[in-house]
Structures are given as structure tokens and as C-alpha cells.
């Protein structure tokens, strides 16, 4: 996979909404909710230009029945892909454009982790800026090594996730 981190692009929201409409047509009654997550969902945050989508569904196992429809939209169907209880889809090959992370409605830990991280970065621009700078540095250092890129972000992300979850339960 080619790793490029770019300045925030205001068209990412529209790209997410387009994809959301297509996903809703496929899943209809199976879908509980759909969210734009990840760095492209945070205004002003530098990001890999990949739209991350979080699906909350009634029964995650039922998503396996929709594999052909997702493939017609250009997605690779990846199954759990290392996270128990998730269904993961990716689009764009080595120049990835979209990721879908789908969880059953009662997998609250994974759902809250993603949403709290996004919301925390939206409300803490100084941390968002630091995260963007880290990602830029790592992309320059490891332009074709997603493992090392991810490992380089790991401590920062885990620390912010912890802060985000505490903030989520105290800031409301």
C-alpha cells in the first residue's frame, strides 16, 4: 500500500456521504447507523486520503450475505481481519480510497472507541495537529510500509483513545 498524508480536503465529507448512500441501498434494514470516522472526518487534520466508514448493524454475521453487493461497489471483502466481531471491507487496492469497519450494535467498546477518538480530535485541535504531524513524518519515513507506519502511530493513538474515552464520559 502506498502511504501519503495530505492536508485536509473539504470534499472528503461529500465522498463519505456518496458512499453512505450506496451502502444504505445495499443494507437497508440491516443497518442501524453509519458514521464517517478516521482522520478524514476531522476538520483540519492531515490524513491519508482514505474515507473510513463505521457501520453499526443488527447482526454482523448477516453482512456475509452482502459480499457480492460490496464487491460490485469495488470493495474487497476481508472478513474480521484481525478484530473479532468486525467485518472489514477495503476499496482501491494499493491506492486505497475507502475502509469500512462494521460492528454489531452491541459491540459498544469498538463503536465508542472509534466515535470518541473522532470527537475528541474534533474538540482538541492542538492534539489533532500533533497527530497530523506525526502521520506526515511517518508517511515520509515509511512510504510503502503500512506495518511500520501503523506501529509508529500506535502509542500516540492508544494514549489519545484513553483520553478520548474518559473525555466522552465526563464532557457530556
PDB file of C-alpha atoms in Angstrom:
ATOM      1  CA  UNK A   1       0.000   0.000   0.000  1.00  0.00           C
ATOM      2  CA  UNK A   2       1.208   3.492  -0.867  1.00  0.00           C
ATOM      3  CA  UNK A   3       1.153   5.816   2.140  1.00  0.00           C
ATOM      4  CA  UNK A   4       0.591   9.503   1.521  1.00  0.00           C
ATOM      5  CA  UNK A   5      -0.559  12.031   4.106  1.00  0.00           C
ATOM      6  CA  UNK A   6      -2.100  15.229   2.746  1.00  0.00           C
ATOM      7  CA  UNK A   7      -3.744  18.390   4.058  1.00  0.00           C
ATOM      8  CA  UNK A   8      -7.414  18.070   4.960  1.00  0.00           C
ATOM      9  CA  UNK A   9      -9.741  18.169   1.953  1.00  0.00           C
ATOM     10  CA  UNK A  10     -13.262  19.513   2.447  1.00  0.00           C
ATOM     11  CA  UNK A  11     -14.553  17.163  -0.304  1.00  0.00           C
ATOM     12  CA  UNK A  12     -13.969  14.143   1.953  1.00  0.00           C
ATOM     13  CA  UNK A  13     -17.311  14.751   3.674  1.00  0.00           C
ATOM     14  CA  UNK A  14     -19.126  14.640   0.325  1.00  0.00           C
ATOM     15  CA  UNK A  15     -17.228  11.474  -0.674  1.00  0.00           C
ATOM     16  CA  UNK A  16     -18.342   9.877   2.583  1.00  0.00           C
ATOM     17  CA  UNK A  17     -21.983  10.872   2.013  1.00  0.00           C
ATOM     18  CA  UNK A  18     -21.930   9.413  -1.515  1.00  0.00           C
ATOM     19  CA  UNK A  19     -20.603   6.105  -0.191  1.00  0.00           C
ATOM     20  CA  UNK A  20     -23.086   6.146   2.689  1.00  0.00           C
ATOM     21  CA  UNK A  21     -25.991   6.398   0.219  1.00  0.00           C
ATOM     22  CA  UNK A  22     -24.726   3.370  -1.719  1.00  0.00           C
ATOM     23  CA  UNK A  23     -24.203   1.341   1.455  1.00  0.00           C
ATOM     24  CA  UNK A  24     -27.696   2.191   2.714  1.00  0.00           C
ATOM     25  CA  UNK A  25     -29.151   0.916  -0.572  1.00  0.00           C
ATOM     26  CA  UNK A  26     -27.395  -2.415  -0.034  1.00  0.00           C
ATOM     27  CA  UNK A  27     -28.014  -2.945   3.677  1.00  0.00           C
ATOM     28  CA  UNK A  28     -31.412  -1.287   4.131  1.00  0.00           C
ATOM     29  CA  UNK A  29     -32.999  -2.817   7.264  1.00  0.00           C
ATOM     30  CA  UNK A  30     -29.752  -4.465   8.448  1.00  0.00           C
ATOM     31  CA  UNK A  31     -28.111  -1.071   9.025  1.00  0.00           C
ATOM     32  CA  UNK A  32     -28.626   0.630  12.389  1.00  0.00           C
ATOM     33  CA  UNK A  33     -26.386   3.635  11.689  1.00  0.00           C
ATOM     34  CA  UNK A  34     -23.442   4.802   9.616  1.00  0.00           C
ATOM     35  CA  UNK A  35     -20.649   7.212  10.625  1.00  0.00           C
ATOM     36  CA  UNK A  36     -17.730   8.966   8.970  1.00  0.00           C
ATOM     37  CA  UNK A  37     -14.724   8.199  11.182  1.00  0.00           C
ATOM     38  CA  UNK A  38     -10.962   8.351  10.942  1.00  0.00           C
ATOM     39  CA  UNK A  39      -8.769  11.290  10.070  1.00  0.00           C
ATOM     40  CA  UNK A  40     -10.762  12.375   7.001  1.00  0.00           C
ATOM     41  CA  UNK A  41     -13.716  13.055   9.321  1.00  0.00           C
ATOM     42  CA  UNK A  42     -11.788  15.564  11.459  1.00  0.00           C
ATOM     43  CA  UNK A  43     -11.734  19.099  10.021  1.00  0.00           C
ATOM     44  CA  UNK A  44      -8.215  20.421   9.526  1.00  0.00           C
ATOM     45  CA  UNK A  45      -6.479  17.102  10.254  1.00  0.00           C
ATOM     46  CA  UNK A  46      -3.844  15.867   7.816  1.00  0.00           C
ATOM     47  CA  UNK A  47      -4.758  12.402   6.619  1.00  0.00           C
ATOM     48  CA  UNK A  48      -4.191   9.582   4.239  1.00  0.00           C
ATOM     49  CA  UNK A  49      -6.942  10.312   1.684  1.00  0.00           C
ATOM     50  CA  UNK A  50      -8.917   7.233   2.709  1.00  0.00           C
ATOM     51  CA  UNK A  51     -12.542   7.560   3.800  1.00  0.00           C
ATOM     52  CA  UNK A  52     -13.133   5.454   6.911  1.00  0.00           C
ATOM     53  CA  UNK A  53     -16.709   4.357   7.493  1.00  0.00           C
ATOM     54  CA  UNK A  54     -18.156   2.818  10.638  1.00  0.00           C
ATOM     55  CA  UNK A  55     -21.262   0.699  10.187  1.00  0.00           C
ATOM     56  CA  UNK A  56     -23.418  -0.308  13.124  1.00  0.00           C
ATOM     57  CA  UNK A  57     -25.612  -3.252  12.134  1.00  0.00           C
ATOM     58  CA  UNK A  58     -28.212  -5.516  13.702  1.00  0.00           C
ATOM     59  CA  UNK A  59     -26.293  -8.758  13.127  1.00  0.00           C
ATOM     60  CA  UNK A  60     -22.670  -8.580  11.967  1.00  0.00           C
ATOM     61  CA  UNK A  61     -22.834 -12.170  10.690  1.00  0.00           C
ATOM     62  CA  UNK A  62     -25.553 -11.171   8.228  1.00  0.00           C
ATOM     63  CA  UNK A  63     -23.070  -8.903   6.427  1.00  0.00           C
ATOM     64  CA  UNK A  64     -21.506 -12.002   4.913  1.00  0.00           C
ATOM     65  CA  UNK A  65     -24.664 -12.320   2.784  1.00  0.00           C
ATOM     66  CA  UNK A  66     -23.903  -8.952   1.153  1.00  0.00           C
ATOM     67  CA  UNK A  67     -20.384  -9.762  -0.074  1.00  0.00           C
ATOM     68  CA  UNK A  68     -21.308  -9.696  -3.768  1.00  0.00           C
ATOM     69  CA  UNK A  69     -23.006  -6.304  -3.470  1.00  0.00           C
ATOM     70  CA  UNK A  70     -19.951  -4.833  -1.724  1.00  0.00           C
ATOM     71  CA  UNK A  71     -17.688  -6.332  -4.386  1.00  0.00           C
ATOM     72  CA  UNK A  72     -19.831  -4.654  -7.075  1.00  0.00           C
ATOM     73  CA  UNK A  73     -19.092  -1.323  -5.329  1.00  0.00           C
ATOM     74  CA  UNK A  74     -15.385  -2.133  -5.655  1.00  0.00           C
ATOM     75  CA  UNK A  75     -14.696  -3.408  -2.144  1.00  0.00           C
ATOM     76  CA  UNK A  76     -12.523  -6.329  -1.130  1.00  0.00           C
ATOM     77  CA  UNK A  77     -14.366  -8.379   1.490  1.00  0.00           C
ATOM     78  CA  UNK A  78     -11.840  -9.067   4.258  1.00  0.00           C
ATOM     79  CA  UNK A  79     -13.923 -10.759   6.993  1.00  0.00           C
ATOM     80  CA  UNK A  80     -12.929  -9.969  10.583  1.00  0.00           C
ATOM     81  CA  UNK A  81      -9.363  -9.078   9.510  1.00  0.00           C
ATOM     82  CA  UNK A  82      -7.824  -9.335  12.958  1.00  0.00           C
ATOM     83  CA  UNK A  83     -10.631  -7.899  15.082  1.00  0.00           C
ATOM     84  CA  UNK A  84     -13.135 -10.383  16.454  1.00  0.00           C
ATOM     85  CA  UNK A  85     -16.723  -9.369  15.794  1.00  0.00           C
ATOM     86  CA  UNK A  86     -15.869  -6.932  12.982  1.00  0.00           C
ATOM     87  CA  UNK A  87     -16.432  -7.098   9.249  1.00  0.00           C
ATOM     88  CA  UNK A  88     -13.856  -5.167   7.252  1.00  0.00           C
ATOM     89  CA  UNK A  89     -14.000  -4.033   3.638  1.00  0.00           C
ATOM     90  CA  UNK A  90     -11.449  -2.024   1.666  1.00  0.00           C
ATOM     91  CA  UNK A  91     -11.511  -0.316  -1.694  1.00  0.00           C
ATOM     92  CA  UNK A  92      -8.807   0.931  -4.039  1.00  0.00           C
ATOM     93  CA  UNK A  93      -6.035  -1.663  -3.894  1.00  0.00           C
ATOM     94  CA  UNK A  94      -2.576  -0.182  -3.275  1.00  0.00           C
ATOM     95  CA  UNK A  95      -4.047   3.319  -3.593  1.00  0.00           C
ATOM     96  CA  UNK A  96      -6.771   2.736  -1.056  1.00  0.00           C
ATOM     97  CA  UNK A  97      -9.781   5.076  -1.109  1.00  0.00           C
ATOM     98  CA  UNK A  98     -12.205   3.613   1.459  1.00  0.00           C
ATOM     99  CA  UNK A  99     -12.312   1.369   4.523  1.00  0.00           C
ATOM    100  CA  UNK A 100     -15.458   0.020   6.130  1.00  0.00           C
ATOM    101  CA  UNK A 101     -15.416  -1.203   9.732  1.00  0.00           C
ATOM    102  CA  UNK A 102     -18.713  -2.867  10.633  1.00  0.00           C
ATOM    103  CA  UNK A 103     -19.783  -3.903  14.128  1.00  0.00           C
ATOM    104  CA  UNK A 104     -22.927  -5.287  15.651  1.00  0.00           C
ATOM    105  CA  UNK A 105     -24.920  -2.692  17.624  1.00  0.00           C
ATOM    106  CA  UNK A 106     -23.983  -4.243  20.986  1.00  0.00           C
ATOM    107  CA  UNK A 107     -20.215  -4.124  20.362  1.00  0.00           C
ATOM    108  CA  UNK A 108     -20.209  -0.870  22.271  1.00  0.00           C
ATOM    109  CA  UNK A 109     -16.498  -0.924  23.118  1.00  0.00           C
ATOM    110  CA  UNK A 110     -15.380  -0.845  19.469  1.00  0.00           C
ATOM    111  CA  UNK A 111     -18.097   1.570  18.368  1.00  0.00           C
ATOM    112  CA  UNK A 112     -17.420   4.037  21.206  1.00  0.00           C
ATOM    113  CA  UNK A 113     -13.654   3.773  20.706  1.00  0.00           C
ATOM    114  CA  UNK A 114     -13.947   4.976  17.101  1.00  0.00           C
ATOM    115  CA  UNK A 115     -16.542   7.677  17.718  1.00  0.00           C
ATOM    116  CA  UNK A 116     -14.885   9.042  20.868  1.00  0.00           C
ATOM    117  CA  UNK A 117     -11.497   9.252  19.140  1.00  0.00           C
ATOM    118  CA  UNK A 118     -13.029  11.219  16.253  1.00  0.00           C
ATOM    119  CA  UNK A 119     -14.999  13.551  18.508  1.00  0.00           C
ATOM    120  CA  UNK A 120     -12.044  14.149  20.818  1.00  0.00           C
ATOM    121  CA  UNK A 121      -9.815  15.183  17.918  1.00  0.00           C
ATOM    122  CA  UNK A 122     -12.569  17.492  16.622  1.00  0.00           C
ATOM    123  CA  UNK A 123     -12.729  19.225  20.015  1.00  0.00           C
ATOM    124  CA  UNK A 124      -8.950  19.305  20.648  1.00  0.00           C
ATOM    125  CA  UNK A 125      -7.293  20.914  17.614  1.00  0.00           C
ATOM    126  CA  UNK A 126      -3.854  21.014  19.261  1.00  0.00           C
ATOM    127  CA  UNK A 127      -3.853  17.220  19.653  1.00  0.00           C
ATOM    128  CA  UNK A 128      -5.261  16.839  16.160  1.00  0.00           C
ATOM    129  CA  UNK A 129      -2.393  18.973  14.818  1.00  0.00           C
ATOM    130  CA  UNK A 130       0.194  16.848  16.674  1.00  0.00           C
ATOM    131  CA  UNK A 131      -1.400  13.706  15.260  1.00  0.00           C
ATOM    132  CA  UNK A 132      -1.287  15.107  11.723  1.00  0.00           C
ATOM    133  CA  UNK A 133       2.393  15.995  12.087  1.00  0.00           C
ATOM    134  CA  UNK A 134       3.218  12.525  13.395  1.00  0.00           C
ATOM    135  CA  UNK A 135       1.402  10.919  10.475  1.00  0.00           C
ATOM    136  CA  UNK A 136       3.224  13.151   7.975  1.00  0.00           C
ATOM    137  CA  UNK A 137       6.605  12.229   9.440  1.00  0.00           C
ATOM    138  CA  UNK A 138       5.779   8.518   9.423  1.00  0.00           C
ATOM    139  CA  UNK A 139       4.486   8.623   5.831  1.00  0.00           C
ATOM    140  CA  UNK A 140       7.749  10.212   4.677  1.00  0.00           C
ATOM    141  CA  UNK A 141       9.784   7.675   6.626  1.00  0.00           C
ATOM    142  CA  UNK A 142       7.737   4.604   5.588  1.00  0.00           C
ATOM    143  CA  UNK A 143       6.034   5.448   2.258  1.00  0.00           C
ATOM    144  CA  UNK A 144       5.373   1.797   1.394  1.00  0.00           C
ATOM    145  CA  UNK A 145       5.375   0.064   4.780  1.00  0.00           C
ATOM    146  CA  UNK A 146       1.928   0.196   6.375  1.00  0.00           C
ATOM    147  CA  UNK A 147       3.082  -2.000   9.277  1.00  0.00           C
ATOM    148  CA  UNK A 148       5.818   0.404  10.376  1.00  0.00           C
ATOM    149  CA  UNK A 149       3.567   3.392   9.704  1.00  0.00           C
ATOM    150  CA  UNK A 150       0.897   1.876  11.961  1.00  0.00           C
ATOM    151  CA  UNK A 151       3.415   0.859  14.618  1.00  0.00           C
ATOM    152  CA  UNK A 152       4.739   4.426  14.665  1.00  0.00           C
ATOM    153  CA  UNK A 153       1.268   5.783  15.462  1.00  0.00           C
ATOM    154  CA  UNK A 154       0.324   3.072  17.935  1.00  0.00           C
ATOM    155  CA  UNK A 155       1.422   4.661  21.229  1.00  0.00           C
ATOM    156  CA  UNK A 156       0.002   8.063  20.270  1.00  0.00           C
ATOM    157  CA  UNK A 157      -3.339   6.569  19.212  1.00  0.00           C
ATOM    158  CA  UNK A 158      -3.700   4.380  22.307  1.00  0.00           C
ATOM    159  CA  UNK A 159      -2.947   7.349  24.574  1.00  0.00           C
ATOM    160  CA  UNK A 160      -5.449   9.585  22.780  1.00  0.00           C
ATOM    161  CA  UNK A 161      -8.067   6.810  22.738  1.00  0.00           C
ATOM    162  CA  UNK A 162      -7.786   6.554  26.513  1.00  0.00           C
ATOM    163  CA  UNK A 163      -8.097  10.337  26.915  1.00  0.00           C
ATOM    164  CA  UNK A 164     -10.983  10.380  24.429  1.00  0.00           C
ATOM    165  CA  UNK A 165     -12.999   7.740  26.260  1.00  0.00           C
ATOM    166  CA  UNK A 166     -12.544   9.493  29.615  1.00  0.00           C
ATOM    167  CA  UNK A 167     -13.455  12.819  27.965  1.00  0.00           C
ATOM    168  CA  UNK A 168     -16.501  11.179  26.377  1.00  0.00           C
ATOM    169  CA  UNK A 169     -17.875  10.118  29.747  1.00  0.00           C
ATOM    170  CA  UNK A 170     -17.042  13.371  31.544  1.00  0.00           C
ATOM    171  CA  UNK A 171     -17.630  16.056  28.907  1.00  0.00           C
ATOM    172  CA  UNK A 172     -21.292  15.436  28.287  1.00  0.00           C
TER     173      UNK A 172
END
